Amino acid sequence: MLHNKIEESNPIMHFLWMSSPALFLTVKMMLSISISYLSYLVYKLSSTRFRKLYTTCLLGIFILYLAIFSIHLYWLIVL
């Protein structure tokens, strides 16, 4: 994509990116919002004991997502 140095590995997202970058961003944002809302519902409807485990798992996922985001940002700046 960017000088043919970076390409999307997810075939569905690759198709969306090739179809329309605006569509790609819209779908990505809608998925993020949906997952966040679903996460909130699971948390809200859970027992206190499960909430602690769930919060710990979400923190781990957030750290992983932040690491992936950082790598992407690095690629965009350096490459």
Coordinates of N, CA and C in Angstrom, one line a residue:
M1 N 0.8 -1.2 0.0 CA 0.0 0.0 0.0 C 0.9 1.3 0.0
L2 N 1.6 1.4 1.1 CA 2.4 2.6 1.2 C 3.8 2.3 0.5
H3 N 4.0 2.7 -0.7 CA 5.2 2.4 -1.5 C 5.4 0.9 -1.6
N4 N 4.3 0.1 -1.6 CA 4.4 -1.3 -1.6 C 5.2 -1.9 -0.5
K5 N 5.4 -1.3 0.6 CA 6.2 -1.8 1.7 C 5.3 -2.4 2.8
I6 N 4.0 -1.9 2.9 CA 3.1 -2.4 3.9 C 1.9 -2.9 3.2
E7 N 1.3 -4.1 3.6 CA 0.1 -4.5 3.1 C -0.8 -5.1 4.2
E8 N -2.1 -5.1 4.0 CA -3.0 -5.6 4.9 C -3.1 -7.1 4.8
S9 N -2.9 -7.8 5.9 CA -2.9 -9.3 6.0 C -4.3 -9.9 6.1
N10 N -5.2 -9.1 6.7 CA -6.5 -9.6 6.8 C -7.2 -9.5 5.5
P11 N -7.7 -10.6 4.9 CA -8.3 -10.6 3.5 C -9.5 -9.7 3.5
I12 N -10.3 -9.7 4.5 CA -11.6 -8.9 4.5 C -11.2 -7.4 4.5
M13 N -10.3 -7.1 5.4 CA -10.0 -5.7 5.5 C -9.2 -5.2 4.3
H14 N -8.4 -6.1 3.7 CA -7.7 -5.8 2.5 C -8.7 -5.5 1.4
F15 N -9.7 -6.3 1.3 CA -10.8 -6.1 0.3 C -11.4 -4.7 0.5
L16 N -11.8 -4.4 1.7 CA -12.4 -3.1 2.1 C -11.4 -1.9 1.7
W17 N -10.2 -2.1 2.1 CA -9.2 -1.0 1.8 C -9.1 -0.8 0.3
M18 N -9.0 -1.9 -0.5 CA -8.9 -1.7 -1.9 C -10.2 -1.2 -2.5
S19 N -11.3 -1.5 -1.9 CA -12.6 -0.9 -2.4 C -12.7 0.6 -2.1
S20 N -12.4 0.9 -0.9 CA -12.6 2.3 -0.4 C -11.9 2.5 0.9
P21 N -10.9 3.3 1.0 CA -10.3 3.6 2.3 C -11.3 4.2 3.3
A22 N -12.3 4.9 2.9 CA -13.3 5.5 3.7 C -14.2 4.4 4.3
L23 N -14.5 3.4 3.5 CA -15.3 2.2 3.9 C -14.5 1.4 4.9
F24 N -13.2 1.2 4.6 CA -12.3 0.5 5.6 C -12.4 1.2 6.9
L25 N -12.2 2.5 7.0 CA -12.2 3.2 8.3 C -13.5 3.1 9.0
T26 N -14.6 3.3 8.2 CA -15.9 3.2 8.8 C -16.2 1.8 9.4
V27 N -15.9 0.8 8.7 CA -16.1 -0.6 9.2 C -15.2 -0.8 10.5
K28 N -14.0 -0.4 10.4 CA -13.1 -0.5 11.5 C -13.6 0.2 12.8
M29 N -14.1 1.4 12.6 CA -14.6 2.2 13.7 C -15.9 1.6 14.2
M30 N -16.8 1.1 13.3 CA -18.0 0.5 13.8 C -17.8 -0.8 14.6
L31 N -16.8 -1.6 14.1 CA -16.4 -2.8 14.8 C -15.9 -2.4 16.2
S32 N -15.0 -1.4 16.3 CA -14.5 -1.0 17.6 C -15.6 -0.5 18.5
I33 N -16.5 0.3 18.0 CA -17.6 0.8 18.9 C -18.5 -0.4 19.3
S34 N -18.8 -1.3 18.4 CA -19.6 -2.5 18.8 C -19.0 -3.3 19.8
I35 N -17.7 -3.6 19.7 CA -17.0 -4.4 20.7 C -16.9 -3.7 22.0
S36 N -16.7 -2.4 22.0 CA -16.6 -1.6 23.2 C -18.0 -1.7 23.9
Y37 N -19.0 -1.5 23.2 CA -20.4 -1.5 23.8 C -20.7 -2.9 24.4
L38 N -20.4 -4.0 23.6 CA -20.6 -5.3 24.0 C -19.8 -5.6 25.3
S39 N -18.6 -5.2 25.3 CA -17.7 -5.3 26.5 C -18.3 -4.7 27.7
Y40 N -18.9 -3.5 27.5 CA -19.5 -2.7 28.6 C -20.7 -3.5 29.1
L41 N -21.5 -4.1 28.2 CA -22.7 -4.8 28.7 C -22.3 -6.1 29.5
V42 N -21.3 -6.8 29.0 CA -20.8 -8.0 29.7 C -20.3 -7.6 31.1
Y43 N -19.6 -6.5 31.2 CA -19.1 -6.0 32.5 C -20.2 -5.6 33.4
K44 N -21.2 -4.9 32.9 CA -22.3 -4.4 33.6 C -23.2 -5.5 34.2
L45 N -23.4 -6.5 33.4 CA -24.3 -7.6 33.8 C -23.6 -8.7 34.6
S46 N -22.3 -8.6 34.8 CA -21.5 -9.7 35.5 C -21.5 -9.5 37.0
S47 N -21.1 -10.6 37.6 CA -20.9 -10.6 39.1 C -19.6 -9.9 39.4
T48 N -19.5 -9.4 40.6 CA -18.3 -8.7 41.0 C -17.0 -9.5 40.8
R49 N -17.1 -10.8 41.1 CA -15.9 -11.7 41.0 C -15.5 -11.8 39.5
F50 N -16.4 -12.0 38.6 CA -16.1 -12.1 37.2 C -15.6 -10.7 36.7
R51 N -16.1 -9.6 37.2 CA -15.7 -8.3 36.8 C -14.2 -8.1 36.9
K52 N -13.6 -8.6 38.0 CA -12.1 -8.5 38.2 C -11.4 -9.2 37.1
L53 N -11.8 -10.4 36.9 CA -11.1 -11.3 35.9 C -11.3 -10.6 34.5
Y54 N -12.5 -10.2 34.2 CA -12.8 -9.6 32.9 C -12.0 -8.3 32.7
T55 N -11.9 -7.5 33.7 CA -11.1 -6.2 33.7 C -9.6 -6.5 33.4
T56 N -9.1 -7.6 34.0 CA -7.7 -8.0 33.8 C -7.5 -8.4 32.4
C57 N -8.4 -9.2 31.9 CA -8.3 -9.7 30.5 C -8.4 -8.5 29.5
L58 N -9.3 -7.6 29.8 CA -9.4 -6.4 28.9 C -8.2 -5.6 28.9
L59 N -7.6 -5.5 30.0 CA -6.3 -4.7 30.1 C -5.2 -5.4 29.3
G60 N -5.1 -6.7 29.4 CA -4.2 -7.4 28.5 C -4.4 -7.2 27.1
I61 N -5.7 -7.3 26.7 CA -6.0 -7.1 25.3 C -5.7 -5.7 24.8
F62 N -6.0 -4.7 25.7 CA -5.7 -3.3 25.4 C -4.2 -3.1 25.2
I63 N -3.4 -3.7 26.0 CA -1.9 -3.6 25.9 C -1.5 -4.2 24.6
L64 N -2.0 -5.3 24.2 CA -1.7 -6.0 22.9 C -2.1 -5.1 21.8
Y65 N -3.3 -4.5 21.8 CA -3.8 -3.6 20.8 C -2.9 -2.4 20.7
L66 N -2.5 -1.8 21.8 CA -1.6 -0.7 21.8 C -0.3 -1.0 21.2
A67 N 0.2 -2.2 21.5 CA 1.5 -2.6 20.8 C 1.4 -2.6 19.3
I68 N 0.3 -3.3 18.9 CA 0.1 -3.4 17.4 C -0.1 -2.0 16.8
F69 N -0.8 -1.1 17.5 CA -1.0 0.3 17.0 C 0.3 1.0 16.9
S70 N 1.2 0.8 17.9 CA 2.5 1.4 17.9 C 3.4 0.9 16.7
I71 N 3.3 -0.3 16.5 CA 4.1 -0.9 15.3 C 3.5 -0.3 14.0
H72 N 2.2 -0.2 13.9 CA 1.7 0.4 12.7 C 2.1 1.9 12.5
L73 N 2.0 2.6 13.6 CA 2.5 4.0 13.6 C 3.9 4.2 13.2
Y74 N 4.8 3.3 13.8 CA 6.2 3.3 13.4 C 6.4 3.0 11.9
W75 N 5.6 2.1 11.4 CA 5.7 1.8 10.0 C 5.4 3.0 9.1
L76 N 4.3 3.7 9.5 CA 3.8 4.8 8.8 C 4.8 6.0 8.8
I77 N 5.5 6.2 10.0 CA 6.4 7.3 10.1 C 7.7 7.0 9.5
V78 N 8.3 5.8 9.7 CA 9.6 5.4 9.2 C 9.6 5.0 7.7
L79 N 8.6 4.2 7.3 CA 8.6 3.8 6.0 C 7.9 4.8 5.1

